[in-house]
Structure formats: C-alpha cells, structure tokens
XYZ file of C-alpha atoms in Angstrom:
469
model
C 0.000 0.000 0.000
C 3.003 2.248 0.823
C 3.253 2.845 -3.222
C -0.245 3.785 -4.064
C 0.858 7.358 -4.069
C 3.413 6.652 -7.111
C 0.931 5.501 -9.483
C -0.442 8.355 -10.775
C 3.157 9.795 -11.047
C 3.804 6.767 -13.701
C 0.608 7.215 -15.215
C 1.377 10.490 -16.587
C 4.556 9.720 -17.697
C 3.161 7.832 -19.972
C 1.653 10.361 -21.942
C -1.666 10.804 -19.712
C -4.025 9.463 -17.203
C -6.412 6.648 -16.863
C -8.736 5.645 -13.951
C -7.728 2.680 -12.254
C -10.133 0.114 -9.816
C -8.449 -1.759 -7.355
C -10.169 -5.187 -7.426
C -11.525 -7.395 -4.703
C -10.031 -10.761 -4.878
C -11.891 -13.859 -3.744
C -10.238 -16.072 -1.148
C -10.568 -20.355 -0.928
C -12.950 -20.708 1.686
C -12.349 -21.337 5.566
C -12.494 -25.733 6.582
C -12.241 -26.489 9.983
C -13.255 -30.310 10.444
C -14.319 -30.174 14.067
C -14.881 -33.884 15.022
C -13.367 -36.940 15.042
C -10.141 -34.865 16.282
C -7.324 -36.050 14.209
C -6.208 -39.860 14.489
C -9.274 -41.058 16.581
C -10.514 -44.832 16.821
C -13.529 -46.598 15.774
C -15.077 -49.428 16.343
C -15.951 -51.055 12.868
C -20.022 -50.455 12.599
C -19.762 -47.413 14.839
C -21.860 -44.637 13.618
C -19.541 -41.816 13.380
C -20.626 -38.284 13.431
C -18.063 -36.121 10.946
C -18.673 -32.058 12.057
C -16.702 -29.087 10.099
C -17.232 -25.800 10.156
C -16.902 -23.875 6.781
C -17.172 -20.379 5.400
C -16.266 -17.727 2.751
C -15.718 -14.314 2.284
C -17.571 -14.150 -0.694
C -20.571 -17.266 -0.699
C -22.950 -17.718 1.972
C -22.192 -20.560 4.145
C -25.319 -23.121 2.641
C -24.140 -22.109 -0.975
C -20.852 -23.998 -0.901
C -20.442 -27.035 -1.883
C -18.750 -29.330 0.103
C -17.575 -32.924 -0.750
C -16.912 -36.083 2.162
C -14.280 -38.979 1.444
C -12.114 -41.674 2.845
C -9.216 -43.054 0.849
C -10.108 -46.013 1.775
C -14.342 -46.349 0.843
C -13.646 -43.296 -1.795
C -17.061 -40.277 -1.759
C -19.930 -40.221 0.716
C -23.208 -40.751 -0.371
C -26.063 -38.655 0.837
C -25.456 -35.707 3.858
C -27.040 -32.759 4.555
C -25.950 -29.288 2.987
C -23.912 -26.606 5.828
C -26.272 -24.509 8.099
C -26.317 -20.993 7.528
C -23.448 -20.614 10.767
C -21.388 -23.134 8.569
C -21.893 -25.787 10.417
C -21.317 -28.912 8.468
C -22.439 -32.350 9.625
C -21.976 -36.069 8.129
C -22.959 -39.412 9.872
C -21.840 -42.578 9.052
C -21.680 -46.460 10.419
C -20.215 -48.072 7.270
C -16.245 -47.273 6.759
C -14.209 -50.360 6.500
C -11.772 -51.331 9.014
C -8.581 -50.218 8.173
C -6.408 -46.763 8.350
C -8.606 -43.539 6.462
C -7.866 -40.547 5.773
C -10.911 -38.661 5.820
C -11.187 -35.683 3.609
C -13.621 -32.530 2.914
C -13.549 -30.523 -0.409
C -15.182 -27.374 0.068
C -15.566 -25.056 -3.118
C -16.835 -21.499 -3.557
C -18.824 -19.854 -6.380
C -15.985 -18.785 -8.123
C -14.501 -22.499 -7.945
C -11.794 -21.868 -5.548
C -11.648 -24.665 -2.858
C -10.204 -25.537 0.026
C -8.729 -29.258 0.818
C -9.089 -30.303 4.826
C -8.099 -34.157 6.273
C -8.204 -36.157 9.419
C -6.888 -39.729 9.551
C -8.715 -42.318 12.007
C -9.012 -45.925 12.163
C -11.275 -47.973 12.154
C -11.022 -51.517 14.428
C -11.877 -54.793 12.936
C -14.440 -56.653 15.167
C -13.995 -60.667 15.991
C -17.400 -62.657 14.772
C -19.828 -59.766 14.179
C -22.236 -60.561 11.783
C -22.589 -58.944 8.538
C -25.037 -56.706 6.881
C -25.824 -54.867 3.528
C -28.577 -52.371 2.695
C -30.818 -53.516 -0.285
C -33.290 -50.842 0.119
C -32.766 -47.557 -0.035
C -30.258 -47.201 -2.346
C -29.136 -43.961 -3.484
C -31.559 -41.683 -5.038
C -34.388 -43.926 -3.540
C -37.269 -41.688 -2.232
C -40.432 -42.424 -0.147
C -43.822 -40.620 -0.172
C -45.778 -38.785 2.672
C -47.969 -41.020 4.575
C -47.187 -44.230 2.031
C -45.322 -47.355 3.672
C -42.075 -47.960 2.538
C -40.041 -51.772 2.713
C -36.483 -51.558 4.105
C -34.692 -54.424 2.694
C -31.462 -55.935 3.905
C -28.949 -58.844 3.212
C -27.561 -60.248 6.282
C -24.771 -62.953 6.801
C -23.320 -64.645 9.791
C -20.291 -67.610 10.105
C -22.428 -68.719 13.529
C -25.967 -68.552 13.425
C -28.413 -69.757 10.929
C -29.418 -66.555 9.087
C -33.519 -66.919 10.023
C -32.207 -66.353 13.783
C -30.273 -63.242 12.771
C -32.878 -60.064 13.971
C -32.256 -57.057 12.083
C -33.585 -53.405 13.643
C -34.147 -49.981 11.292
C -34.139 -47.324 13.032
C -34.158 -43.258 11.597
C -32.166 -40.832 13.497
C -35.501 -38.574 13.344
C -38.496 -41.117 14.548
C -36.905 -43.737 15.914
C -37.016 -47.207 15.487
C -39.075 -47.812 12.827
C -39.613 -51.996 12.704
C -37.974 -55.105 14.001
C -37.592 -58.476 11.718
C -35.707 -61.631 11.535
C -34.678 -62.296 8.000
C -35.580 -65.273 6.523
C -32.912 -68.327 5.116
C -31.946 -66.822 2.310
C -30.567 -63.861 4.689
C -32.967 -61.103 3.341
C -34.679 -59.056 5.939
C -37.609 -56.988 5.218
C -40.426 -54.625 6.817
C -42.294 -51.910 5.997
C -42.851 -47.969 7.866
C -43.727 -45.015 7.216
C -41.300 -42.086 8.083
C -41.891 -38.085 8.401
C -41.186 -35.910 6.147
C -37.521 -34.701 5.671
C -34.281 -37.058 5.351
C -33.516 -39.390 7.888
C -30.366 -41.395 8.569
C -31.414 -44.835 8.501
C -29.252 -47.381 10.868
C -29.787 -50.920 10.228
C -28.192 -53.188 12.272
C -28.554 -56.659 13.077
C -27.581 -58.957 15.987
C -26.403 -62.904 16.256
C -26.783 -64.861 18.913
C -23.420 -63.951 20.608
C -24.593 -60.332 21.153
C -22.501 -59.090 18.204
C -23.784 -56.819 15.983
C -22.931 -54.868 13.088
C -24.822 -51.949 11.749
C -25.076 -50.115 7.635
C -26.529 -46.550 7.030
C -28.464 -45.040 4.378
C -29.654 -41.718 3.584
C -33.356 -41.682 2.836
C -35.586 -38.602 1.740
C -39.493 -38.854 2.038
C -41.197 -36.253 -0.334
C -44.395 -34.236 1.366
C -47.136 -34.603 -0.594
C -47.284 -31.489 -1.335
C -44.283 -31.507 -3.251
C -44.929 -34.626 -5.879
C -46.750 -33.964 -9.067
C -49.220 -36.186 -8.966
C -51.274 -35.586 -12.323
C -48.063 -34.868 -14.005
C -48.861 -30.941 -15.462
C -45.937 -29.831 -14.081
C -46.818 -28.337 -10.731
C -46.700 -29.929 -7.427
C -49.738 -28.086 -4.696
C -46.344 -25.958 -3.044
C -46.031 -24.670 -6.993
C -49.751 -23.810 -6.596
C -51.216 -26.542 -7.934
C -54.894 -26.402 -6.491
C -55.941 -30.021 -7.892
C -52.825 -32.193 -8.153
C -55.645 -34.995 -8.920
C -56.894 -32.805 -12.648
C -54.106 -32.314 -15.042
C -56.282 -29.936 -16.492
C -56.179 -27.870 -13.482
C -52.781 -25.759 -12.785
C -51.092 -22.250 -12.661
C -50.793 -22.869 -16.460
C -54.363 -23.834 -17.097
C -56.913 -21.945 -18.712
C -60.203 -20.745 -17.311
C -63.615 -22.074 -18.689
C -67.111 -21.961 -17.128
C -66.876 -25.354 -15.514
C -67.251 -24.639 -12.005
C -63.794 -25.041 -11.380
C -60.667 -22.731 -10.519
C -59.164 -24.100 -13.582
C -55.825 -21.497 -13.954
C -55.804 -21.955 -9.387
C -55.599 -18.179 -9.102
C -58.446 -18.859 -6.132
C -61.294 -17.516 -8.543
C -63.951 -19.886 -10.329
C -64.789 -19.280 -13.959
C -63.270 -15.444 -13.753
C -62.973 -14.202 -17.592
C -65.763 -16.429 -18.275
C -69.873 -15.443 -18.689
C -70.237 -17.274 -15.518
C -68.293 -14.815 -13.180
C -69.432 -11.782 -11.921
C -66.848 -9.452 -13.225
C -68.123 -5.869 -11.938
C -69.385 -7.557 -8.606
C -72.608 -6.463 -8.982
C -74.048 -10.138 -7.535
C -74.903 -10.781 -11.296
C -72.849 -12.413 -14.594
C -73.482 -12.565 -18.395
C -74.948 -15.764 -17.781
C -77.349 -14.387 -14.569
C -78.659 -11.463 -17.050
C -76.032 -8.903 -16.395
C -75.953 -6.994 -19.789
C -73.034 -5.356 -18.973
C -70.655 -7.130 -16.586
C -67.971 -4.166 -16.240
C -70.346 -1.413 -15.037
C -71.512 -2.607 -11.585
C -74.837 0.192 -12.093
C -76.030 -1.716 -14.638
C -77.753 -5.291 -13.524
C -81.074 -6.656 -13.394
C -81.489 -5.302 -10.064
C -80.360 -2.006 -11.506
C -83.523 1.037 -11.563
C -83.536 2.224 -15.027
C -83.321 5.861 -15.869
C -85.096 7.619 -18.792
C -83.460 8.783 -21.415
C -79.843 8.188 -20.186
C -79.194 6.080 -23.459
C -78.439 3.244 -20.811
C -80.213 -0.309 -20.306
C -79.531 -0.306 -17.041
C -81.671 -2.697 -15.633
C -80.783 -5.093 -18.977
C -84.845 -6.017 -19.625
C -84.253 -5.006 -23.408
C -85.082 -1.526 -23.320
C -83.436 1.206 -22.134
C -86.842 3.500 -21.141
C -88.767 1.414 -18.726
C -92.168 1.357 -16.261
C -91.437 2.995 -13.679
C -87.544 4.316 -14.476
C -86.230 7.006 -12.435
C -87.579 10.361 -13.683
C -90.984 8.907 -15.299
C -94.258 10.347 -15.818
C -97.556 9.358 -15.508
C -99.846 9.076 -18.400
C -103.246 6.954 -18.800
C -104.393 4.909 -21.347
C -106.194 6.397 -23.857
C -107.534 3.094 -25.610
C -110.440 4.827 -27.688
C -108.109 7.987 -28.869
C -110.327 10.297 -27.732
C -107.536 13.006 -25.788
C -108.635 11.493 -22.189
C -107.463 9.085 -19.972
C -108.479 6.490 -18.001
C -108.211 7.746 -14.162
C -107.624 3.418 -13.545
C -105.272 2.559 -15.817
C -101.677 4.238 -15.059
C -98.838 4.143 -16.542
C -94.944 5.817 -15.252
C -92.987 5.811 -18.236
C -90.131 8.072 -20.222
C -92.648 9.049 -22.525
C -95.994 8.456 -23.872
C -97.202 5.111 -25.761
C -96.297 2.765 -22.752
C -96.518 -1.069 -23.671
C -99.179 -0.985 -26.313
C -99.283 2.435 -27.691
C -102.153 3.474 -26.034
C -101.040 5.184 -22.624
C -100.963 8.852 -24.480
C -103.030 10.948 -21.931
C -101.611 13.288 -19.064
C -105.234 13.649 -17.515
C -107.915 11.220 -16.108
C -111.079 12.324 -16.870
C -112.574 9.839 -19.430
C -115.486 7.873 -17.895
C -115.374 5.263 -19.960
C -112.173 4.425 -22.583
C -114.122 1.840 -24.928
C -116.209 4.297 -26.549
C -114.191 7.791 -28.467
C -117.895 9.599 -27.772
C -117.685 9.070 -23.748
C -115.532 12.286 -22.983
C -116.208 15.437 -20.980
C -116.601 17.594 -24.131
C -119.552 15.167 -25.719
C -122.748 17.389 -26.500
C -124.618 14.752 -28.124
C -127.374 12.128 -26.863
C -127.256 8.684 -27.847
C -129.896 5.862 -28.450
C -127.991 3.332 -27.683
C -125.720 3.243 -24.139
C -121.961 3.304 -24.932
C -120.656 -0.206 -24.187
C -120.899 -0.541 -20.711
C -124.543 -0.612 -20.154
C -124.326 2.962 -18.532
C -125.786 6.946 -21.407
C -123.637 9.140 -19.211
C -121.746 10.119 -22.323
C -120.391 13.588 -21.126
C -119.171 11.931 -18.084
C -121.001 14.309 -15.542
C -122.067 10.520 -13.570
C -125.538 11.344 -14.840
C -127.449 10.024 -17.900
C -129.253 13.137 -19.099
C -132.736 12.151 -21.605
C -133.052 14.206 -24.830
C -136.951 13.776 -24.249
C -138.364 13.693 -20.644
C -141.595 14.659 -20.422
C -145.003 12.737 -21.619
C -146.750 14.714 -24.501
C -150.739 14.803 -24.821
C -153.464 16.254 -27.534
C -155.706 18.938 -26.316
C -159.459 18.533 -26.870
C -160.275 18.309 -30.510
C -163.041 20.328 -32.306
C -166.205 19.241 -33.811
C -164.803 18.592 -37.120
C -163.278 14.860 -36.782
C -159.286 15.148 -37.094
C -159.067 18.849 -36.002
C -156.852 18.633 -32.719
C -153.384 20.115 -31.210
C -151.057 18.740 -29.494
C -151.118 20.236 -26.158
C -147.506 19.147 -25.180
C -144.863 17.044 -27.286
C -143.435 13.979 -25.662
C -143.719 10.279 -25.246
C -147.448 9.137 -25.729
C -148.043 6.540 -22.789
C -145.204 7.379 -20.467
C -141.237 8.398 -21.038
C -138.989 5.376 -21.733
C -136.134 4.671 -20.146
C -132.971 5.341 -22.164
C -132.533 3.523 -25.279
C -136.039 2.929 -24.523
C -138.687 2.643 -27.895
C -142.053 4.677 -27.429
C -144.435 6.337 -29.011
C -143.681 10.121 -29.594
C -146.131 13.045 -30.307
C -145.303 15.895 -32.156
C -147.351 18.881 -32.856
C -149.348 18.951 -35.576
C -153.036 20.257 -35.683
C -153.963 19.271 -39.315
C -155.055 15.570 -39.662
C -156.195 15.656 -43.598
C -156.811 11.977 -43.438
C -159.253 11.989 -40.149
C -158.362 11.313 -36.507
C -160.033 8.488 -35.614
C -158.355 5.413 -33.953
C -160.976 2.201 -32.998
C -164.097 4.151 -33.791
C -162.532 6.848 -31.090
C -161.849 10.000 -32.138
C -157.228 10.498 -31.370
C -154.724 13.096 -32.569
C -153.753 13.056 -35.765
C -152.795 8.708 -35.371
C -152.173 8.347 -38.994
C -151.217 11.596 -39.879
C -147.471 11.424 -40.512
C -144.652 12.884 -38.026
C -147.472 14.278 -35.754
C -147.539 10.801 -34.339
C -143.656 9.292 -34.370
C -144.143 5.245 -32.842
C -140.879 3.246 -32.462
C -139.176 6.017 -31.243
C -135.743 5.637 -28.899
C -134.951 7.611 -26.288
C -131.374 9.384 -26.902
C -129.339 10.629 -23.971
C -126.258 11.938 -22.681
C-alpha cells in the first residue's frame, strides 16, 4: 500500500491518465473439520458423526459445496448441505476397518476450494455378523404417509441366518420396525417415516450379542411436493388439484365450475363470473358485466341512453324520472283515471297510454268524454248513457206529450204538449212520440174513437228511442 501514491506519477509519464479500480479478490474458503479430532478410533459399525465448520468471504455458508471422502471407501453418499453458521455435519456407520484418511472438499462460487483431512481408524471386530442395505439405495425416495419396505442382506459364520434379527431405526423417529430375516438372509419390513431425510441405521444382531450396523440416507417427499397428475406443478407450486391435469397455474379458465388457472377464482374471464361484482354475470342477465350500475337489479333511468336494468329496453315502467300518463284506448284526448302508466314518454306497452289527464269515464267508446254534446240511443258499451261523463245520464226527451181537446170537425186537434205518448222510456227505450201537428187531412179516428192526428205522418212518431247523454 506504501506505493499507491506513485501511481499516478507513472501514469502520466506515460503520456496521460487513466482511472484505475483496485479489485476485490476472492479467497478459498475457511475448513475447519471439528470432530473426530485427528487420528481417533472406531469401532468397525460405529456410527460416526463427521462435524466441520466452513465459510467464505464471498458465498454464503449453505451455498458452498462441500464434498466427504475416505481413501479407503472413496465419496460419501447422501449428507445434509452446511447450516447458515457453517456448520457442516456427516454421519456414518459403514467405513471399512482399516487406516482412512478422511477428507472434505469445500468449493466457492468462483470455484476456488479448500482441501481439509483427518486420519482415524477404524477396528476390525472378531465374529460380528454382517449386513448390507438392499433398500434404499441412493436416489431412492419415499412418499408422505405411504409405507415404505427396508430391505437388507444379512450374513453370519455362527448362526443360521432366520435367527439373525435385524432393527431400522431413523435418526428422526426412531425405530421404525424389528424383523428376523428369513434363510436366504434377506430381511424386510415396511414404515412409514416423516417428512424430511432421515439417517437410517440398520443393524442386526447374532446370537453372541454381536452386531454390526449399515446406514443409508433416505428422503421422504411431502405430498405437497410430488406432481401427482403430471402438469408440471406440485400443490407448493400452486397446484390447487394435483388430482386434474387440467387444473394448474398454467391452465386456462372455462365456465366449468372449477378454478381451472388456481388463481383462487372460479370461472373469472368467463360469462359465468361476476366481473363488476354487482351479484350478477353474463350468464345471470347482467348486460353489462364491467359497469356494476347496470344489472337486473339495476332502476332504469329515462333517457340516459343506458339499459340499465338489462330487460331489453333502455326507457322502462317505472324508471327514475318517469311520468304518468293513462291509457287512452279509444283515442279520444282522455285518460283512463284506472289505468296508469310511469314511463319516459308516452305510448307505454301498447301504444295506447298517451293521456296526461284522467277524466274519461269510460275508454271503450271515443264519444264518452267530458266535451260530448250529443245524446245517444244506444248506451256506450258498458250498459251505462252518461256520455259527457257528468255521472248522470241526461234524456233528450223527458216529459209525456198529450193532444188537447179536438173540435167538432173529426181530425181537427193540437197537441197540447210534445213527448212520449203513454209514459217516457227509459234510455234507449222505444215509445211512441207526439209531435205537434193540428192538421189531420186523413181523419183522426183510432178504434171508432176519435185520437190526434194517429195516422197523420210525423205528428204521431211510434218506435221512437230515447237518446241521452
């Protein structure tokens, strides 16, 4: 460092200046192997627990990689990766007797590595029986929940092998199941582990007490973690139904019911789902599914150029800001006071609701209105003559009309009053109506009695109807 201070003095002797970075250079990571201390002993089938501590100035500590042999039995199989504080563990029951020396590669991102040994030994044991694990091998996996069958080959110089008792126990549960193996020397039994890896110990015993013992790394995969329909994603990559290869991250959404694309929605981008969350869809009637106003539940409002209540029309009964108009059925300019009608404008459903006021007293006939002057012979459909709707049905004619004494010449007579001859019908009645006329050429006589004018033309009007109003 003491010639930092020279470098730009060289720099520009050299015709000018460039900016130079001083660089950071990586290091070979730290290996301390903790236990066995150097040159320990073993008893052969001992399970030996291998600690080192590691680190690097660059790489995390559970980003190296770090690599386990013996000279002797060459790489380890299986392990667990460092802790984040470095710590590095490796268990084992299955190094040959014999001198090792035990090594640990570690090696950084940036490949530089670091090379760390122990020797030990490991003692030879008189008569112990001998065992080999079929089952796991390497690579071998179990599922959540599933039995698995743990399957060793077992030998022994004393014992008949069916006597020889084999025990698998994982470091993490326990023992796991107890079996004699049968004469060919195979033992087997099935368990079902936790989740995770577990380093499996089988050992088996002769009748002498010895015993000798093999280990195996085993993983068992959470079901949660296994593609089970084979799409690609396991339920912890969001599979929602790892049953339905249909059904995924990757899938696509149709109107089935199901959360087909498992984004925790049900038939979203589909007519089925209510889009605007206005408690209607397309296929529920909503007309248009990104306005939440606008729904069958929706009040429509007139002349807002909207459907908003998606019946079809965008003016409807009763829309916000209607008007009332009556039916007008006989087109005479009033309404019926009994037949409303609240709509944007006049017509309504039929055309026919065109009035603003309510005072026709009967809408089947155009001559029942208030401004009718007329009388009528015959009522106006309902039975009822009030055809100027004043609730009264006023008669054209309503008074009797008589003859006044005659003279001495037969047929000479007036008519003292004109009006009904016999009594005033009722409306739409027929009667006989007198009208005056004093000069009966053809004679008054009716049954030999002397009678105005009977057969003298309009002075004697029979049939007649009573008109009214």
């Amino acid at each position: 460092m003491r010639y930092l201070p020279t470098i730009p003095l060289l720099l520009a002797g050299c015709g000018g200046f460039s900016e130079q970075k001083l660089g950071i250079y990586n290091t070979a990571p730290n290996v301390s192997i903790v236990t066995p201390v150097d040159g320990a002993n073993f008893d052969e089938g001992t399970v030996i627990v291998f600690e080192a501590i590691i680190g690097d100035d660059f790489d995390s500590s559970e980003t190296l990689q770090a690599y386990w042999s013996s000279d002797v039995d060459g790489e380890f199989e299986g392990g667990t990766p460092p802790d984040p504080s470095g710590t590095l563990l490796y268990s084992t029951a299955n190094l040959s007797p014999g001198l090792h020396t035990i090594t640990l590669l570690v090696i950084d991102s940036q490949q530089e590595s670091t090379l760390e040994s122990i020797a030990i030994t490991i003692n030879e044991l008189p008569d112990e029986p001998e065992i080999e694990i079929v089952h796991p091998t390497n690579g071998e996996t179990g599922t959540e929940n599933e039995p698995y069958s743990f399957v060793s080959e077992v030998f022994d110089a004393i014992d008949d092998l069916n006597l020889l008792q084999v025990v698998v126990n994982s470091e993490t549960d326990g023992d796991i199941c107890t079996v004699n193996a049968d004469s060919a020397g195979i033992a087997s039994c099935d368990g079902t582990l936790t989740v995770g890896q577990h380093l499996l110990t089988f050992t088996v015993t002769n009748s002498t007490g010895y015993s000798s013992a093999a280990t195996a790394y085993f993983d068992v995969i959470a079901l949660v973690e296994i593609d089970n329909d084979g799409d690609g994603y396991t339920e912890n990559q969001g599979d929602c139904d790892d049953t339905d290869p249909t059904t995924s991250p990757s899938g696509t959404e149709v109107e089935n019911g199901i959360d087909d694309d498992c984004d925790g929605v049900i038939d979203n981008n589909t007519n089925a789902y209510d889009d605007d969350g206005d408690g209607y869809s397309e296929n529920d009637g909503d007309c248009d599914d990104a306005n939440a106003d606008i729904s069958p539940d929706a009040v429509e409002v007139c002349n807002d150029g909207i459907d908003n209540d998606c019946n079809g029309s965008q003016n409807a009964e009763n829309a916000e800001g209607c008007s009332i108009y009556y039916r007008d059925a006989d087109n005479d300019g009033f309404g019926d006071p009994n037949a409303p009608y609240c709509d944007c404008g006049p017509g309504g459903p039929d055309g026919t609701f065109n009035s603003s006021n309510t005072l026709d007293c009967f809408d089947g006939n155009a001559n029942a209105n208030p401004q009718q002057s007329g009388f009528f012979a015959t009522h106006r459909g309902d039975g009822s003559y009030d055809y100027n709707c004043d609730n009264t049905q006023e008669q054209l004619y309503p008074v009797s009309g008589e003859c006044d004494d005659w003279g001495s010449n037969i047929g000479d007579c007036t008519l003292g009053t004109a009006g009904w001859h016999g009594g005033v019908p009722a409306c739409g009645g027929v009667g006989n109506f007198l009208v005056d006329n004093d000069s009966c050429s053809a004679g008054c006589e009716f049954l030999g009695v002397p009678f105005c004018c009977v057969e003298a033309g309009p002075s004697y009007q029979s049939g007649t109807a009573q008109s009214c109003r």
